[in-house]
Short mmCIF file of C-alpha atoms and ligand atoms in Angstrom, two decimals:
data_model
loop_
_atom_site.label_atom_id
_atom_site.label_comp_id
_atom_site.label_asym_id
_atom_site.label_seq_id
_atom_site.Cartn_x
_atom_site.Cartn_y
_atom_site.Cartn_z
CA UNK Q 21 -25.34 46.83 31.76
CA UNK Q 22 -22.33 48.83 30.34
CA UNK Q 23 -21.65 52.45 29.66
CA UNK Q 24 -22.94 53.72 26.41
CA UNK Q 25 -22.64 56.97 24.43
CA UNK Q 26 -23.86 58.01 20.88
CA UNK Q 27 -23.49 61.37 19.31
CA UNK Q 28 -24.61 62.92 16.02
CA UNK Q 29 -23.53 65.91 13.81
CA UNK Q 30 -26.80 66.15 11.90
CA UNK Q 31 -28.58 64.14 9.26
CA UNK Q 32 -29.62 65.03 5.70
CA UNK Q 33 -28.41 65.01 2.12
CA UNK Q 34 -24.81 63.94 2.77
CA UNK Q 35 -23.60 62.45 -0.53
CA UNK Q 36 -20.31 60.76 -1.01
CA UNK Q 37 -19.75 62.31 -4.44
CA UNK Q 38 -19.87 65.83 -2.77
CA UNK Q 39 -17.51 65.14 -0.11
CA UNK Q 40 -13.58 65.47 -0.50
CA UNK Q 41 -11.41 63.12 1.41
CA UNK Q 42 -9.96 66.27 3.36
CA UNK Q 43 -13.45 67.42 4.23
CA UNK Q 44 -14.42 63.78 5.37
CA UNK Q 45 -11.49 63.66 7.46
CA UNK Q 46 -12.27 66.99 9.20
CA UNK Q 47 -15.84 65.70 9.87
CA UNK Q 48 -14.62 62.49 11.18
CA UNK Q 49 -12.20 64.43 13.46
CA UNK Q 50 -14.90 66.59 14.79
CA UNK Q 51 -17.03 63.62 15.58
CA UNK Q 52 -14.27 61.78 17.35
CA UNK Q 53 -13.40 64.64 19.56
CA UNK Q 54 -17.06 64.96 20.64
CA UNK Q 55 -17.00 61.13 21.25
CA UNK Q 56 -13.94 61.06 23.35
CA UNK Q 57 -15.05 64.34 25.38
CA UNK Q 58 -18.22 62.39 26.40
CA UNK Q 59 -16.56 58.97 26.95
CA UNK Q 60 -13.88 60.30 29.10
CA UNK Q 61 -16.50 61.67 31.39
CA UNK Q 62 -18.40 58.47 31.48
CA UNK Q 63 -15.26 56.34 32.16
CA UNK Q 64 -14.12 58.58 34.90
CA UNK Q 65 -17.23 57.90 36.80
CA UNK Q 66 -19.15 61.10 35.54
CA UNK Q 67 -22.78 61.30 35.04
CA UNK Q 68 -24.50 60.91 31.71
CA UNK Q 69 -25.70 64.48 32.05
CA UNK Q 70 -22.13 65.57 32.32
CA UNK Q 71 -21.04 63.34 29.41
CA UNK Q 72 -23.74 64.62 27.02
CA UNK Q 73 -22.83 68.28 27.93
CA UNK Q 74 -19.20 67.64 27.35
CA UNK Q 75 -19.71 65.95 23.92
CA UNK Q 76 -22.19 68.64 22.76
CA UNK Q 77 -19.69 71.31 23.98
CA UNK Q 78 -17.00 69.86 21.82
CA UNK Q 79 -19.28 69.60 18.76
CA UNK Q 80 -20.56 73.25 19.27
CA UNK Q 81 -16.97 74.33 19.36
CA UNK Q 82 -16.30 72.53 15.94
CA UNK Q 83 -16.98 75.09 13.17
CA UNK Q 84 -18.23 72.61 10.54
CA UNK Q 85 -21.29 71.63 12.56
CA UNK Q 86 -24.41 73.85 12.64
CA UNK Q 87 -24.31 74.61 16.34
CA UNK Q 88 -22.47 77.12 18.51
CA UNK Q 89 -19.60 78.21 16.38
CA UNK Q 90 -20.41 77.53 12.65
CA UNK Q 91 -24.11 78.01 13.09
CA UNK Q 92 -26.22 78.88 9.97
CA UNK Q 93 -27.57 82.40 9.30
CA UNK Q 94 -31.12 83.68 9.75
CA UNK Q 95 -32.48 85.77 6.90
CA UNK Q 96 -31.32 88.89 8.52
CA UNK Q 97 -27.69 87.38 8.68
CA UNK Q 98 -27.63 86.65 12.29
CA UNK Q 99 -27.04 83.43 14.16
CA UNK Q 100 -29.70 82.35 16.59
CA UNK Q 101 -29.14 79.14 18.32
CA UNK Q 102 -31.49 76.51 20.04
CA UNK Q 103 -30.42 73.87 22.53
CA UNK Q 104 -31.86 71.43 25.15
CA UNK Q 105 -30.64 69.06 27.82
CA UNK Q 106 -32.54 66.52 29.65
CA UNK Q 107 -31.71 64.39 32.69
CA UNK Q 108 -33.56 61.11 32.66
CA UNK Q 109 -32.70 60.52 36.41
CA UNK Q 110 -35.28 63.02 37.51
CA UNK Q 111 -37.13 64.07 34.37
CA UNK Q 112 -35.71 67.54 34.50
CA UNK Q 113 -34.81 69.44 31.56
CA UNK Q 114 -33.65 73.01 30.44
CA UNK Q 115 -33.64 74.63 27.11
CA UNK Q 116 -32.97 77.75 25.18
CA UNK Q 117 -34.42 79.14 21.83
CA UNK Q 118 -32.96 81.82 19.44
CA UNK Q 119 -30.16 82.89 21.74
CA UNK Q 120 -27.37 84.90 20.25
CA UNK Q 121 -23.67 85.22 20.98
CA UNK Q 122 -23.65 82.39 23.71
CA UNK Q 123 -20.41 80.44 23.22
CA UNK Q 124 -22.06 77.15 24.23
CA UNK Q 125 -25.84 77.15 24.10
CA UNK Q 126 -26.02 73.71 25.72
CA UNK Q 127 -24.34 75.03 28.84
CA UNK Q 128 -26.92 77.70 29.08
CA UNK Q 129 -29.75 75.10 28.60
CA UNK Q 130 -28.14 73.21 31.63
CA UNK Q 131 -28.25 76.38 33.73
CA UNK Q 132 -31.91 76.96 32.81
CA UNK Q 133 -32.57 73.43 34.15
CA UNK Q 134 -30.40 73.98 37.39
CA UNK Q 135 -30.79 77.68 38.16
CA UNK Q 136 -34.29 78.59 36.99
CA UNK Q 137 -37.74 77.31 37.71
CA UNK Q 138 -38.44 77.07 34.09
CA UNK Q 139 -37.85 74.70 31.23
CA UNK Q 140 -37.45 76.94 28.23
CA UNK Q 141 -36.18 80.53 27.97
CA UNK Q 142 -36.18 82.23 24.56
CA UNK Q 143 -34.62 85.27 22.85
CA UNK Q 144 -33.46 88.42 24.67
CA UNK Q 145 -34.81 87.06 27.94
CA UNK Q 146 -32.55 84.04 27.58
CA UNK Q 147 -29.67 86.21 26.89
CA UNK Q 148 -30.46 88.37 29.95
CA UNK Q 149 -30.62 85.24 32.05
CA UNK Q 150 -27.08 84.30 30.61
CA UNK Q 151 -25.86 87.71 31.39
CA UNK Q 152 -27.05 87.45 35.05
CA UNK Q 153 -25.11 84.19 35.35
CA UNK Q 154 -21.90 85.46 33.54
CA UNK Q 155 -22.34 82.82 30.88
CA UNK Q 156 -19.48 83.25 28.44
CA UNK Q 157 -20.36 85.07 25.23
CA UNK Q 158 -18.49 85.63 21.95
CA UNK Q 159 -18.59 88.39 19.42
CA UNK Q 160 -20.37 87.67 16.10
CA UNK Q 161 -17.10 87.10 14.26
CA UNK Q 162 -16.48 84.01 16.47
CA UNK Q 163 -19.56 82.29 15.12
CA UNK Q 164 -19.11 83.48 11.47
CA UNK Q 165 -18.07 80.87 8.96
CA UNK Q 166 -17.59 81.49 5.15
CA UNK Q 167 -19.51 78.35 4.10
CA UNK Q 168 -22.71 79.24 6.13
CA UNK Q 169 -22.53 82.74 4.84
CA UNK Q 170 -22.38 81.48 1.33
CA UNK Q 171 -25.32 79.20 2.05
CA UNK Q 172 -27.38 82.12 3.16
CA UNK Q 173 -26.59 84.16 0.09
CA UNK Q 174 -27.53 81.21 -2.20
CA UNK Q 175 -30.87 80.66 -0.28
CA UNK Q 176 -31.61 84.47 -0.60
CA UNK Q 177 -30.76 84.51 -4.21
CA UNK Q 178 -32.87 81.58 -4.99
CA UNK Q 179 -35.68 82.99 -2.80
CA UNK Q 180 -35.59 79.75 -0.92
CA UNK Q 181 -37.32 80.77 2.42
CA UNK Q 182 -39.60 77.81 2.54
CA UNK Q 183 -38.58 75.63 5.32
CA UNK Q 184 -39.09 72.42 3.27
CA UNK Q 185 -36.43 73.02 0.78
CA UNK Q 186 -33.40 70.68 1.24
CA UNK Q 187 -30.94 73.35 0.53
CA UNK Q 188 -32.15 75.65 3.41
CA UNK Q 189 -31.64 72.72 5.78
CA UNK Q 190 -27.94 72.27 5.86
CA UNK Q 191 -26.71 69.42 7.94
CA UNK Q 192 -24.93 69.92 11.14
CA UNK Q 193 -27.25 70.03 14.18
CA UNK Q 194 -25.35 68.08 17.11
CA UNK Q 195 -26.55 65.87 19.92
CA UNK Q 196 -25.46 63.26 22.26
CA UNK Q 197 -27.26 60.57 24.56
CA UNK Q 198 -25.57 58.52 27.25
CA UNK Q 199 -25.94 55.95 29.84
CA UNK Q 200 -23.77 56.10 33.04
CA UNK Q 201 -22.41 53.96 35.69
CA UNK Q 202 -25.28 54.79 38.16
CA UNK Q 203 -27.87 53.64 35.67
CA UNK Q 204 -28.94 57.02 34.60
CA UNK Q 205 -29.69 58.40 31.06
CA UNK Q 206 -29.34 61.84 29.58
CA UNK Q 207 -29.72 63.67 26.17
CA UNK Q 208 -28.57 66.85 24.69
CA UNK Q 209 -29.13 68.58 21.38
CA UNK Q 210 -27.84 71.90 19.88
CA UNK Q 211 -28.44 73.66 16.66
CA UNK Q 212 -28.35 76.93 14.66
CA UNK Q 213 -31.55 75.77 13.02
CA UNK Q 214 -32.37 76.50 9.26
CA UNK Q 215 -30.45 78.87 6.94
CA UNK Q 216 -32.52 81.75 5.99
CA UNK Q 217 -34.98 81.18 8.76
CA UNK Q 218 -37.35 84.11 9.62
CA UNK Q 219 -39.90 85.28 12.05
CA UNK Q 220 -38.25 83.91 15.14
CA UNK Q 221 -38.64 80.31 13.85
CA UNK Q 222 -37.73 77.70 16.40
CA UNK Q 223 -37.27 73.95 15.50
CA UNK Q 224 -37.63 70.88 17.40
CA UNK Q 225 -34.21 70.91 19.12
CA UNK Q 226 -35.15 72.90 22.19
CA UNK Q 227 -38.54 71.25 22.61
CA UNK Q 228 -38.76 68.51 25.15
CA UNK Q 229 -40.20 65.46 23.64
CA UNK Q 230 -39.76 66.69 20.02
CA UNK Q 231 -36.00 66.99 19.42
CA UNK Q 232 -34.68 65.95 22.82
CA UNK Q 233 -35.89 63.48 25.47
CA UNK Q 234 -34.76 61.37 28.30
CA UNK Q 235 -36.47 59.32 31.03
CA UNK Q 236 -35.68 56.23 32.97
CA UNK Q 237 -36.14 54.02 29.83
CA UNK Q 238 -34.27 55.70 27.01
CA UNK Q 239 -32.50 58.97 25.93
CA UNK Q 240 -33.13 60.43 22.53
CA UNK Q 241 -31.59 63.22 20.43
CA UNK Q 242 -33.03 64.08 16.96
CA UNK Q 243 -31.81 65.73 13.88
CA UNK Q 244 -33.71 66.54 10.58
CA UNK Q 245 -36.54 68.71 9.36
CA UNK Q 246 -37.63 70.02 12.88
CA UNK Q 247 -41.29 70.87 11.99
CA UNK Q 248 -42.07 67.11 11.35
CA UNK Q 249 -40.17 66.19 14.59
CA UNK Q 250 -42.48 68.55 16.47
CA UNK Q 251 -45.56 67.07 14.80
CA UNK Q 252 -44.52 63.61 15.45
CA UNK Q 253 -43.25 64.29 18.98
CA UNK Q 254 -40.41 62.10 17.84
CA UNK Q 255 -37.89 61.98 20.56
CA UNK Q 256 -40.74 61.07 23.14
CA UNK Q 257 -42.27 58.62 20.61
CA UNK Q 258 -39.39 56.34 21.11
CA UNK Q 259 -39.74 56.26 24.91
CA UNK Q 260 -43.52 55.81 24.47
CA UNK Q 261 -43.20 52.73 22.32
CA UNK Q 262 -40.79 51.23 24.79
CA UNK Q 263 -42.80 52.11 27.91
CA UNK Q 264 -46.29 51.29 26.60
CA UNK Q 265 -45.49 48.50 24.08
CA UNK Q 266 -42.49 46.94 25.71
CA UNK Q 267 -40.48 47.32 22.57
CA UNK Q 268 -36.62 46.86 22.44
CA UNK Q 269 -34.76 50.08 21.84
CA UNK Q 270 -33.81 49.28 18.32
CA UNK Q 271 -37.35 48.32 17.28
CA UNK Q 272 -38.83 51.42 19.01
CA UNK Q 273 -36.33 53.65 17.31
CA UNK Q 274 -36.90 52.03 13.86
CA UNK Q 275 -40.62 52.34 14.22
CA UNK Q 276 -40.36 55.93 15.21
CA UNK Q 277 -38.40 56.82 12.19
CA UNK Q 278 -40.81 54.86 9.99
CA UNK Q 279 -43.52 57.06 11.58
CA UNK Q 280 -41.47 60.09 10.76
CA UNK Q 281 -41.29 59.07 7.05
CA UNK Q 282 -45.01 58.44 7.08
CA UNK Q 283 -45.70 62.05 8.05
CA UNK Q 284 -43.27 63.32 5.38
CA UNK Q 285 -40.23 64.17 7.73
CA UNK Q 286 -36.64 63.47 6.97
CA UNK Q 287 -33.76 62.93 9.41
CA UNK Q 288 -32.77 60.55 12.19
CA UNK Q 289 -32.22 60.11 15.84
CA UNK Q 290 -29.69 58.59 18.29
CA UNK Q 291 -30.96 56.72 21.28
CA UNK Q 292 -29.53 54.66 24.28
CA UNK Q 293 -31.36 52.48 26.87
CA UNK Q 294 -30.53 51.22 30.30
CA UNK Q 295 -28.92 47.96 29.00
CA UNK Q 296 -26.42 50.19 27.26
CA UNK Q 297 -27.92 49.43 23.78
CA UNK Q 298 -27.42 52.08 21.04
CA UNK Q 299 -29.72 52.76 18.05
CA UNK Q 300 -29.04 55.33 15.35
CA UNK Q 301 -31.69 55.01 12.59
CA UNK Q 302 -32.34 57.71 9.85
CA UNK Q 303 -34.31 57.94 6.61
CA UNK Q 304 -32.04 60.17 4.61
CA UNK Q 305 -28.69 59.79 2.67
CA UNK Q 306 -26.56 60.20 5.67
CA UNK Q 307 -26.18 61.02 9.40
CA UNK Q 308 -22.78 62.16 10.88
CA UNK Q 309 -22.75 59.96 13.87
CA UNK Q 310 -20.59 58.19 16.33
CA UNK Q 311 -21.04 55.62 19.32
CA UNK Q 312 -18.99 53.88 21.97
CA UNK Q 313 -20.20 51.01 24.27
CA UNK Q 314 -18.35 49.49 27.13
CA UNK Q 315 -15.92 46.75 25.97
CA UNK Q 316 -16.36 47.79 22.39
CA UNK Q 317 -14.55 50.00 19.79
CA UNK Q 318 -15.47 53.58 18.98
CA UNK Q 319 -17.52 53.96 15.83
CA UNK Q 320 -17.68 56.88 13.49
CA UNK Q 321 -20.07 56.64 10.38
CA UNK Q 322 -21.38 59.18 7.93
CA UNK Q 323 -23.37 57.46 5.16
CA UNK Q 324 -26.13 54.86 5.32
N1 LIG V 4 -33.80 69.88 13.68
C1 LIG V 4 -33.16 71.13 13.38
C2 LIG V 4 -34.17 72.22 13.22
O1 LIG V 4 -35.17 72.03 12.61
C3 LIG V 4 -32.24 71.10 12.22
C4 LIG V 4 -31.37 69.87 12.01
O2 LIG V 4 -31.50 68.97 12.74
O3 LIG V 4 -30.62 69.91 11.16
O4 LIG V 4 -33.94 73.24 13.75
#
């Protein structure tokens, strides 16, 4: 039973031919920083909850990923972010949906878990809750990145408002799962959602059981076309297969992604269990991902 940590920076159409060596280096650097941030917490005796929060904060701060700084734009040209965190130790969770200007939505999600009697707060109300607790905010310019803005212009010009078009689902949602010294699991996920999203669209990320889940068996963070992860209750599906069918983590995670494929969804997930096993299956071209297990080496991978 050793420590374990896995992170992701989104799954989707990540093709080698479209990646320059410089860009790949940047992505790898962002993943490595997230992995180290979480791993340091675990090795210094911190909890899995603290580790997943630290990893996701680092990934949110990195502008190439679609979470926190660098989040994608809505149809109206705003950035509305979703995040969730779950503590497998006591089955508690906190989440926020379409919050604006929050520097680190994952920290706000944790405060919802620890300082409110609710699980999910959304929109203006969630921002008011953040104000009440003096949660750090940033102006719009902090979140702005040129490449996300151009993605929105492309999506608008092409009239691609449908959620199922690949180009409106840029890669970059972030997540982390961890297993700590005391035998507890935790999961965290954070995203800007889909480019050109409208009507207050919320994806799977902040929904317990869909995009994020942790109990006493495993911790799971998902990335991909959120609507299908909601329909498949994908994160919980891994835990259910382990709990009810006594499957090993790897088999449960593989079966869950096979089920996702069956119902038409694309993407992937990261998962850890209480033996410190890690699984990172996906059904698309690539998933930015990294993992670290006790006694092993840190791994960063992008393609399949
Ligand atoms: N699952 C996220 C959403 O649908 C997006 C992603 O993972 O890329 O909002």
